[in-house]
XYZ file of C-alpha atoms in Angstrom:
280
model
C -43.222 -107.735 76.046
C -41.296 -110.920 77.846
C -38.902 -112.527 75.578
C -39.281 -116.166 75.256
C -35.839 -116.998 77.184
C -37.746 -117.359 80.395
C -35.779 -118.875 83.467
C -36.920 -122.016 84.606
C -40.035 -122.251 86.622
C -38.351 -123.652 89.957
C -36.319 -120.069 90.031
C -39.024 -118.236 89.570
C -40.710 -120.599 92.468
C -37.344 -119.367 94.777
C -37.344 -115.703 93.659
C -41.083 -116.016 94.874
C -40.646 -117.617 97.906
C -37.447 -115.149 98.721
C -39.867 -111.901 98.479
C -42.872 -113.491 100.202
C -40.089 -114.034 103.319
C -38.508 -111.001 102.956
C -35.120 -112.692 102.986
C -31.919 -111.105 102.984
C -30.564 -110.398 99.104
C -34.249 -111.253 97.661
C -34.559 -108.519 95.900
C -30.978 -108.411 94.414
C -31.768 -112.124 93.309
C -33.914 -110.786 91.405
C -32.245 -108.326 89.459
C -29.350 -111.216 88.741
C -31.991 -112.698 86.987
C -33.931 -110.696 85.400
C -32.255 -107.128 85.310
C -30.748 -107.317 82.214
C -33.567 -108.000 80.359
C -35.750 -105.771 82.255
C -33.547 -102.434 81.903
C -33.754 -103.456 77.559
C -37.615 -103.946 77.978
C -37.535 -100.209 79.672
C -35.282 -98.546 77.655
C -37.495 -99.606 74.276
C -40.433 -97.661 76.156
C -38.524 -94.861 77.545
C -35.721 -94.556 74.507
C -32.541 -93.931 77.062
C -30.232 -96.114 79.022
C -30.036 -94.337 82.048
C -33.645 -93.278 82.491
C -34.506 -97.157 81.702
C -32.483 -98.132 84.637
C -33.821 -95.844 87.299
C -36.979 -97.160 86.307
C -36.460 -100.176 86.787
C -34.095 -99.485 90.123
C -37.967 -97.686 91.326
C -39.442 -100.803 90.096
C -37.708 -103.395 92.288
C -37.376 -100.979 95.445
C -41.252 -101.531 96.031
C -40.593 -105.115 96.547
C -38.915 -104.168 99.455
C -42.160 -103.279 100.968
C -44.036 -105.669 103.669
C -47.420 -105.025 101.997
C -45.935 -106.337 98.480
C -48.584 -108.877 97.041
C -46.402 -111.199 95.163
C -47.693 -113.830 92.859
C -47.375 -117.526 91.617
C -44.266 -118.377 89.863
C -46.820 -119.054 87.007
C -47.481 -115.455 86.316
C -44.064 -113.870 88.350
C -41.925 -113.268 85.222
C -44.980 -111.301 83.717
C -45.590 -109.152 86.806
C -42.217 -107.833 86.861
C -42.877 -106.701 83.169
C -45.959 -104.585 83.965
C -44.171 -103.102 86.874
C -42.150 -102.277 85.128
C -43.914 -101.160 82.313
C -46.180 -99.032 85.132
C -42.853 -97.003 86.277
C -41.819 -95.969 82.965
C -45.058 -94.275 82.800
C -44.635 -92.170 86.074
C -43.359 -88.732 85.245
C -39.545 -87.879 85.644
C -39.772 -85.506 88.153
C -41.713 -88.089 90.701
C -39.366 -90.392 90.033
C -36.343 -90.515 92.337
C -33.045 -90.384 90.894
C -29.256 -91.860 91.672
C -26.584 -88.962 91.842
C -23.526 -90.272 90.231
C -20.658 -88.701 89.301
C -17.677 -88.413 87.043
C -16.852 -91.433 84.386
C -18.366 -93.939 87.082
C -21.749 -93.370 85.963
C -22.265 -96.344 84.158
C -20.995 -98.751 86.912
C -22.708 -96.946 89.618
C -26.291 -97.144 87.692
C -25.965 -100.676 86.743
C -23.387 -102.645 88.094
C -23.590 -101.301 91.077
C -27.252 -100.164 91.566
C -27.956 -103.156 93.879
C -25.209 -102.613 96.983
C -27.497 -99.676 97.571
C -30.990 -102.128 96.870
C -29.632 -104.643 99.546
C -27.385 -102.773 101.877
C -27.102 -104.698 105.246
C -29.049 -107.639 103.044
C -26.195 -109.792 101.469
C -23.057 -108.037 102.796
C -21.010 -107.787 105.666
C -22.258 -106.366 108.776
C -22.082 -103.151 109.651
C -20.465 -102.434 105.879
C -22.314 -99.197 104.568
C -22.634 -99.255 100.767
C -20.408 -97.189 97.991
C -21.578 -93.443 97.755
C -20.198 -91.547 95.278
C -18.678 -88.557 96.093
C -18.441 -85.354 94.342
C -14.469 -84.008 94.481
C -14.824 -80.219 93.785
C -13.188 -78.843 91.110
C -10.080 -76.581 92.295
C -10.459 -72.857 92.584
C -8.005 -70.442 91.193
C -5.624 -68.985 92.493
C -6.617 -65.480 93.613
C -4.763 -62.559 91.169
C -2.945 -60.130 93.573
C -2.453 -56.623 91.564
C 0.148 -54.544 93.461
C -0.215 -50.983 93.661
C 2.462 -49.977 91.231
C 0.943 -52.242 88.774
C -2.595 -49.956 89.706
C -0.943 -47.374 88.645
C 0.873 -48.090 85.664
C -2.849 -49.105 84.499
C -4.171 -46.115 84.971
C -1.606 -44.234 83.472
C -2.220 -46.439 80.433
C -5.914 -45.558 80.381
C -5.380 -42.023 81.172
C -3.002 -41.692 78.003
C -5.352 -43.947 75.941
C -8.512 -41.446 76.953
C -6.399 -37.856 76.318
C -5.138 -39.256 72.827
C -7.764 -38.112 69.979
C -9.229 -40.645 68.216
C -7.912 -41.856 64.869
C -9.615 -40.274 61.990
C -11.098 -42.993 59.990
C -9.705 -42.832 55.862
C -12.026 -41.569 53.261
C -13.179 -43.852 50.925
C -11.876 -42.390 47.908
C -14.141 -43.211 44.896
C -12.036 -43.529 41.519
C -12.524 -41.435 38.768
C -15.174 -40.810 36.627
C -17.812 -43.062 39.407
C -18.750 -40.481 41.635
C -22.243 -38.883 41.687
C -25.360 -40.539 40.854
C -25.109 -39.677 37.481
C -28.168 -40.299 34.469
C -28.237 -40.756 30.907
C -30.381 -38.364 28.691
C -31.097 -40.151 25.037
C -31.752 -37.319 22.530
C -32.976 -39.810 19.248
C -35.148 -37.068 17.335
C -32.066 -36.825 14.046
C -33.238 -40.621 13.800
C -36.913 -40.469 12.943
C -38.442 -40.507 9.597
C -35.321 -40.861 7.919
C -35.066 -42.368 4.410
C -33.314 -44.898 3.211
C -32.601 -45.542 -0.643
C -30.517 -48.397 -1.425
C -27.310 -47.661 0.208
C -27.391 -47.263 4.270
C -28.039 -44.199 6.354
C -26.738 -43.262 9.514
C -28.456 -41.099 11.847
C -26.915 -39.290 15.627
C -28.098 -40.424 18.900
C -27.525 -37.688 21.638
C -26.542 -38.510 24.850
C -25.981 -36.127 27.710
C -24.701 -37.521 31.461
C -27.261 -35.311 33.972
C -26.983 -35.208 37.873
C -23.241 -36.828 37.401
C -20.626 -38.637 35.922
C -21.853 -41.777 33.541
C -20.737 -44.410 32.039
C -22.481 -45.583 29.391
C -22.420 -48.487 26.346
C -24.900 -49.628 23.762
C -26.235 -52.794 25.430
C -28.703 -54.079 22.671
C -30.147 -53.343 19.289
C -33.871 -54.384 17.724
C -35.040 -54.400 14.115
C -38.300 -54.102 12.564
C -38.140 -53.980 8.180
C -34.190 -53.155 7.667
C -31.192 -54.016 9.915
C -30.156 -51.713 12.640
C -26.978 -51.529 13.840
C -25.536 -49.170 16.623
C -21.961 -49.616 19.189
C -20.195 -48.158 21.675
C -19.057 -46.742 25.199
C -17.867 -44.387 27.321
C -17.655 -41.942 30.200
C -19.400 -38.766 30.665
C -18.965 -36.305 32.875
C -21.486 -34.096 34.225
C -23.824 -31.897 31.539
C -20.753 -33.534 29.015
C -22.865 -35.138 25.994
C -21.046 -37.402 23.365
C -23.137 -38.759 19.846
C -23.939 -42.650 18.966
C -24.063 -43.623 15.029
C -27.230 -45.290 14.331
C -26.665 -47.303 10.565
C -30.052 -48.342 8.824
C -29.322 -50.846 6.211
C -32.164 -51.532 3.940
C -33.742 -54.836 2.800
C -36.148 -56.482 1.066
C -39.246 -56.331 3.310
C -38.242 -52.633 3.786
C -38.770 -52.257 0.375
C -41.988 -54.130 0.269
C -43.721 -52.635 3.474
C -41.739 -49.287 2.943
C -40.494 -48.484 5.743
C -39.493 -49.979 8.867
C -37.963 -49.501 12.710
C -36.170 -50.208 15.329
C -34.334 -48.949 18.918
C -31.038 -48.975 20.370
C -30.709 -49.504 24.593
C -28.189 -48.100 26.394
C -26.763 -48.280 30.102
C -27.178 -47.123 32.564
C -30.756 -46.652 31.073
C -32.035 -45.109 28.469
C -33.687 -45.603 24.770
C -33.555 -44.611 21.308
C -36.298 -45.022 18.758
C -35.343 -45.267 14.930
C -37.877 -45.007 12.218
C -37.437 -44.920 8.451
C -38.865 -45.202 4.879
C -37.707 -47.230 2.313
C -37.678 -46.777 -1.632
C -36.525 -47.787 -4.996
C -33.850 -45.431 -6.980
Protein backbone atom coordinates (compact mmCIF):
# COMPACT_ATOMS: atom_id res chain seq x y z
CA UNK A 1 0.00 0.00 0.00
CA UNK A 2 1.07 3.97 -0.43
CA UNK A 3 2.86 5.23 2.51
CA UNK A 4 1.52 8.34 3.93
CA UNK A 5 4.68 10.57 2.82
CA UNK A 6 2.86 11.54 -0.32
CA UNK A 7 4.47 14.44 -2.48
CA UNK A 8 2.57 17.41 -2.68
CA UNK A 9 -0.42 17.57 -4.89
CA UNK A 10 0.95 20.38 -7.36
CA UNK A 11 3.87 17.64 -8.32
CA UNK A 12 1.73 15.17 -8.82
CA UNK A 13 -0.42 17.90 -10.99
CA UNK A 14 3.24 18.38 -13.13
CA UNK A 15 4.18 14.66 -13.26
CA UNK A 16 0.54 14.47 -14.76
CA UNK A 17 0.64 17.07 -17.04
CA UNK A 18 4.41 15.87 -18.20
CA UNK A 19 2.94 12.25 -19.32
CA UNK A 20 -0.32 13.57 -20.80
CA UNK A 21 2.33 15.79 -23.21
CA UNK A 22 4.65 13.29 -23.64
CA UNK A 23 7.46 15.65 -22.71
CA UNK A 24 10.97 14.97 -22.81
CA UNK A 25 12.32 13.32 -19.23
CA UNK A 26 8.49 12.73 -18.06
CA UNK A 27 8.86 9.57 -17.32
CA UNK A 28 12.28 9.82 -15.51
CA UNK A 29 10.49 12.62 -13.38
CA UNK A 30 8.71 10.25 -12.29
CA UNK A 31 10.90 7.74 -11.04
CA UNK A 32 12.89 10.82 -9.08
CA UNK A 33 9.89 10.93 -7.29
CA UNK A 34 8.50 8.11 -6.68
CA UNK A 35 11.06 5.23 -7.53
CA UNK A 36 12.35 4.71 -4.38
CA UNK A 37 9.38 4.02 -2.77
CA UNK A 38 7.95 2.12 -5.53
CA UNK A 39 10.95 -0.51 -6.00
CA UNK A 40 10.31 -1.11 -1.61
CA UNK A 41 6.48 -1.44 -2.33
CA UNK A 42 7.62 -4.24 -5.11
CA UNK A 43 10.16 -5.90 -3.47
CA UNK A 44 7.62 -6.62 -0.23
CA UNK A 45 5.38 -8.45 -2.98
CA UNK A 46 8.01 -10.07 -4.95
CA UNK A 47 10.68 -10.71 -1.84
CA UNK A 48 14.01 -9.65 -4.05
CA UNK A 49 15.72 -6.44 -4.90
CA UNK A 50 16.49 -6.98 -8.29
CA UNK A 51 13.32 -8.65 -9.49
CA UNK A 52 11.42 -5.60 -7.62
CA UNK A 53 13.22 -3.23 -9.81
CA UNK A 54 12.64 -4.72 -13.21
CA UNK A 55 9.21 -4.61 -12.25
CA UNK A 56 8.92 -1.58 -11.67
CA UNK A 57 11.50 -0.51 -14.73
CA UNK A 58 8.30 -2.66 -16.92
CA UNK A 59 6.00 -0.60 -14.95
CA UNK A 60 7.06 2.92 -15.96
CA UNK A 61 8.14 1.88 -19.66
CA UNK A 62 4.28 1.66 -20.51
CA UNK A 63 3.98 5.25 -19.77
CA UNK A 64 5.95 5.78 -22.59
CA UNK A 65 3.12 4.72 -24.70
CA UNK A 66 0.78 7.37 -26.71
CA UNK A 67 -2.37 5.40 -25.76
CA UNK A 68 -1.42 5.75 -21.85
CA UNK A 69 -4.70 6.93 -20.02
CA UNK A 70 -3.29 8.92 -17.24
CA UNK A 71 -5.32 10.22 -14.39
CA UNK A 72 -6.04 13.23 -12.00
CA UNK A 73 -3.34 14.14 -9.70
CA UNK A 74 -6.09 13.17 -7.12
CA UNK A 75 -5.79 9.51 -7.70
CA UNK A 76 -2.00 9.58 -9.70
CA UNK A 77 0.11 8.47 -6.68
CA UNK A 78 -2.36 5.44 -6.28
CA UNK A 79 -2.27 4.40 -9.95
CA UNK A 80 1.34 4.03 -10.00
CA UNK A 81 0.87 1.58 -6.98
CA UNK A 82 -1.51 -0.81 -8.79
CA UNK A 83 0.72 -0.74 -11.77
CA UNK A 84 2.82 -1.60 -10.14
CA UNK A 85 1.32 -4.00 -8.08
CA UNK A 86 -0.20 -5.51 -11.69
CA UNK A 87 3.59 -6.17 -13.00
CA UNK A 88 4.74 -8.00 -10.09
CA UNK A 89 2.07 -10.37 -10.88
CA UNK A 90 3.16 -11.06 -14.58
CA UNK A 91 5.27 -14.16 -14.74
CA UNK A 92 9.19 -13.89 -14.92
CA UNK A 93 9.70 -15.24 -18.06
CA UNK A 94 7.23 -12.49 -19.87
CA UNK A 95 8.85 -10.06 -18.21
CA UNK A 96 11.81 -8.44 -19.96
CA UNK A 97 14.97 -8.27 -18.24
CA UNK A 98 18.26 -5.75 -18.02
CA UNK A 99 21.61 -7.69 -18.78
CA UNK A 100 24.15 -6.32 -16.47
CA UNK A 101 27.29 -7.38 -15.74
CA UNK A 102 30.16 -7.70 -13.34
CA UNK A 103 30.05 -5.67 -9.78
CA UNK A 104 28.02 -2.83 -11.69
CA UNK A 105 24.87 -4.54 -11.24
CA UNK A 106 23.52 -2.57 -8.66
CA UNK A 107 24.20 0.86 -10.32
CA UNK A 108 23.13 -0.27 -13.65
CA UNK A 109 19.56 -1.60 -12.22
CA UNK A 110 18.89 1.36 -10.16
CA UNK A 111 20.90 4.23 -10.48
CA UNK A 112 21.17 3.98 -13.74
CA UNK A 113 17.97 2.24 -15.02
CA UNK A 114 16.57 5.58 -16.32
CA UNK A 115 19.48 6.80 -19.06
CA UNK A 116 18.08 3.79 -20.84
CA UNK A 117 14.04 4.94 -19.83
CA UNK A 118 14.77 8.47 -21.37
CA UNK A 119 17.52 8.10 -23.88
CA UNK A 120 17.40 11.07 -26.39
CA UNK A 121 14.66 12.52 -23.62
CA UNK A 122 16.78 14.62 -21.10
CA UNK A 123 20.31 14.23 -22.52
CA UNK A 124 22.46 15.47 -25.04
CA UNK A 125 21.75 14.95 -28.57
CA UNK A 126 22.81 12.37 -30.40
CA UNK A 127 24.42 10.81 -26.89
CA UNK A 128 23.45 6.98 -26.92
CA UNK A 129 22.99 5.66 -23.37
CA UNK A 130 25.59 3.36 -21.15
CA UNK A 131 25.45 -0.40 -22.27
CA UNK A 132 27.19 -2.64 -20.38
CA UNK A 133 29.49 -4.72 -21.92
CA UNK A 134 30.51 -8.17 -21.27
CA UNK A 135 34.70 -8.40 -21.34
CA UNK A 136 35.34 -12.16 -21.94
CA UNK A 137 37.18 -13.94 -19.67
CA UNK A 138 40.82 -14.85 -21.12
CA UNK A 139 41.46 -18.22 -22.63
CA UNK A 140 44.42 -20.31 -21.79
CA UNK A 141 47.15 -20.62 -23.18
CA UNK A 142 47.17 -23.66 -25.48
CA UNK A 143 49.65 -26.71 -23.89
CA UNK A 144 52.13 -27.66 -26.70
CA UNK A 145 53.47 -31.41 -25.88
CA UNK A 146 56.60 -32.03 -28.00
CA UNK A 147 57.21 -35.29 -29.37
CA UNK A 148 59.96 -36.39 -27.08
CA UNK A 149 57.81 -35.54 -24.24
CA UNK A 150 55.04 -38.14 -26.28
CA UNK A 151 57.29 -40.46 -25.91
CA UNK A 152 58.73 -40.39 -22.66
CA UNK A 153 54.84 -40.76 -21.70
CA UNK A 154 54.38 -43.63 -23.26
CA UNK A 155 57.30 -45.24 -22.14
CA UNK A 156 56.01 -44.42 -18.66
CA UNK A 157 52.68 -46.12 -19.35
CA UNK A 158 54.17 -48.93 -21.16
CA UNK A 159 56.43 -49.75 -17.99
CA UNK A 160 53.49 -48.97 -15.62
CA UNK A 161 51.15 -51.65 -17.77
CA UNK A 162 54.12 -54.62 -18.06
CA UNK A 163 54.83 -54.24 -14.18
CA UNK A 164 52.51 -56.88 -12.19
CA UNK A 165 50.36 -55.53 -9.91
CA UNK A 166 51.18 -55.26 -6.22
CA UNK A 167 49.86 -58.09 -4.23
CA UNK A 168 47.63 -56.66 -1.66
CA UNK A 169 48.86 -57.88 2.33
CA UNK A 170 46.87 -60.47 4.08
CA UNK A 171 45.07 -59.47 6.86
CA UNK A 172 46.60 -61.52 9.39
CA UNK A 173 44.09 -62.34 12.20
CA UNK A 174 45.91 -62.70 15.74
CA UNK A 175 45.90 -65.66 17.59
CA UNK A 176 43.43 -67.60 19.07
CA UNK A 177 40.39 -65.23 16.85
CA UNK A 178 40.26 -67.04 13.82
CA UNK A 179 37.33 -69.31 12.82
CA UNK A 180 33.85 -68.83 13.75
CA UNK A 181 34.20 -70.71 16.67
CA UNK A 182 30.98 -71.90 19.32
CA UNK A 183 30.66 -72.72 22.80
CA UNK A 184 29.15 -76.16 23.85
CA UNK A 185 27.85 -75.96 27.76
CA UNK A 186 27.89 -79.55 29.13
CA UNK A 187 25.92 -78.70 32.86
CA UNK A 188 24.49 -82.36 33.51
CA UNK A 189 27.41 -82.97 36.90
CA UNK A 190 25.26 -79.88 38.20
CA UNK A 191 21.73 -81.19 38.50
CA UNK A 192 20.12 -82.67 41.46
CA UNK A 193 22.97 -82.17 43.54
CA UNK A 194 22.69 -81.94 47.35
CA UNK A 195 23.65 -79.63 49.51
CA UNK A 196 24.03 -80.19 53.42
CA UNK A 197 25.25 -77.37 55.33
CA UNK A 198 28.59 -76.71 53.96
CA UNK A 199 28.77 -75.70 50.00
CA UNK A 200 29.04 -77.93 46.99
CA UNK A 201 30.65 -77.39 43.88
CA UNK A 202 29.66 -78.97 40.78
CA UNK A 203 31.77 -78.96 36.84
CA UNK A 204 30.44 -77.09 33.99
CA UNK A 205 31.83 -78.51 30.61
CA UNK A 206 32.67 -76.43 27.98
CA UNK A 207 33.95 -77.48 24.60
CA UNK A 208 34.95 -74.63 21.68
CA UNK A 209 33.16 -76.39 18.30
CA UNK A 210 33.60 -75.08 14.64
CA UNK A 211 36.76 -72.88 16.06
CA UNK A 212 38.74 -71.11 18.36
CA UNK A 213 36.63 -69.37 21.45
CA UNK A 214 36.95 -67.22 23.84
CA UNK A 215 34.86 -67.48 26.49
CA UNK A 216 34.03 -65.86 30.28
CA UNK A 217 31.25 -66.30 32.77
CA UNK A 218 29.17 -63.17 32.05
CA UNK A 219 26.36 -63.54 34.74
CA UNK A 220 25.04 -65.71 37.51
CA UNK A 221 21.12 -66.18 38.85
CA UNK A 222 19.85 -67.68 42.09
CA UNK A 223 16.74 -69.26 43.05
CA UNK A 224 16.76 -70.83 47.15
CA UNK A 225 20.77 -70.81 47.86
CA UNK A 226 23.51 -68.55 46.39
CA UNK A 227 25.22 -69.46 43.23
CA UNK A 228 28.37 -68.46 42.43
CA UNK A 229 30.49 -69.31 39.25
CA UNK A 230 33.91 -67.17 37.42
CA UNK A 231 36.09 -67.23 34.84
CA UNK A 232 37.69 -67.04 31.22
CA UNK A 233 39.55 -68.17 28.62
CA UNK A 234 40.51 -69.36 25.16
CA UNK A 235 39.69 -72.50 23.49
CA UNK A 236 40.85 -73.88 20.68
CA UNK A 237 39.06 -76.03 18.39
CA UNK A 238 37.30 -79.50 19.92
CA UNK A 239 39.73 -78.14 23.19
CA UNK A 240 37.15 -78.22 26.28
CA UNK A 241 38.20 -76.63 29.70
CA UNK A 242 35.70 -77.10 33.18
CA UNK A 243 33.86 -74.05 35.16
CA UNK A 244 33.34 -74.54 39.15
CA UNK A 245 29.82 -74.02 39.94
CA UNK A 246 29.68 -73.34 44.20
CA UNK A 247 26.08 -73.80 45.74
CA UNK A 248 26.02 -72.25 49.09
CA UNK A 249 23.02 -73.08 51.09
CA UNK A 250 20.58 -70.84 53.02
CA UNK A 251 17.76 -70.51 54.88
CA UNK A 252 14.89 -70.62 52.34
CA UNK A 253 16.87 -73.58 50.83
CA UNK A 254 16.33 -75.21 53.85
CA UNK A 255 12.73 -74.32 54.15
CA UNK A 256 11.58 -75.00 50.44
CA UNK A 257 14.36 -77.75 50.12
CA UNK A 258 15.87 -77.22 47.38
CA UNK A 259 16.55 -74.56 45.05
CA UNK A 260 18.30 -73.31 41.48
CA UNK A 261 19.93 -71.35 39.47
CA UNK A 262 22.16 -70.83 35.93
CA UNK A 263 25.38 -69.52 34.98
CA UNK A 264 25.71 -67.52 31.22
CA UNK A 265 28.58 -67.58 29.40
CA UNK A 266 30.04 -65.80 26.15
CA UNK A 267 30.04 -66.11 23.42
CA UNK A 268 26.67 -67.91 24.22
CA UNK A 269 25.75 -70.50 26.01
CA UNK A 270 23.89 -71.71 29.44
CA UNK A 271 24.16 -73.77 32.39
CA UNK A 272 21.32 -74.92 34.57
CA UNK A 273 22.03 -75.78 38.37
CA UNK A 274 19.56 -77.55 40.51
CA UNK A 275 19.87 -78.81 44.08
CA UNK A 276 18.29 -80.11 47.35
CA UNK A 277 18.77 -78.87 50.55
CA UNK A 278 18.77 -80.62 54.11
CA UNK A 279 19.49 -80.58 57.74
CA UNK A 280 22.62 -82.76 59.18
Amino acid sequence: MPSNAAPPLNEDFRLVEGLRGQRPGAVGHVYNVYGPELVEYAEGLLGEHARAVEAVRSALLALRGKGVDVPDAGTFRDWLYELVRDECRVPVRGRRRVVVIGAAAAVVLVGGIFAVLESGGGGKPGTAPPVAVATPEPSLPSVTVSPAQKDEQKKRDEKKHDEPAAAKPKKHRPAGKAGPGRLAVGDGGCHGIGVAGLPRSCPVRLTAVGGTVHWAVTSVRSRGGRVSASGGGTLSAGRSTTVNVVVRPTVLCYVGGGGGGSVSFSPGGTATVSYTCWRR
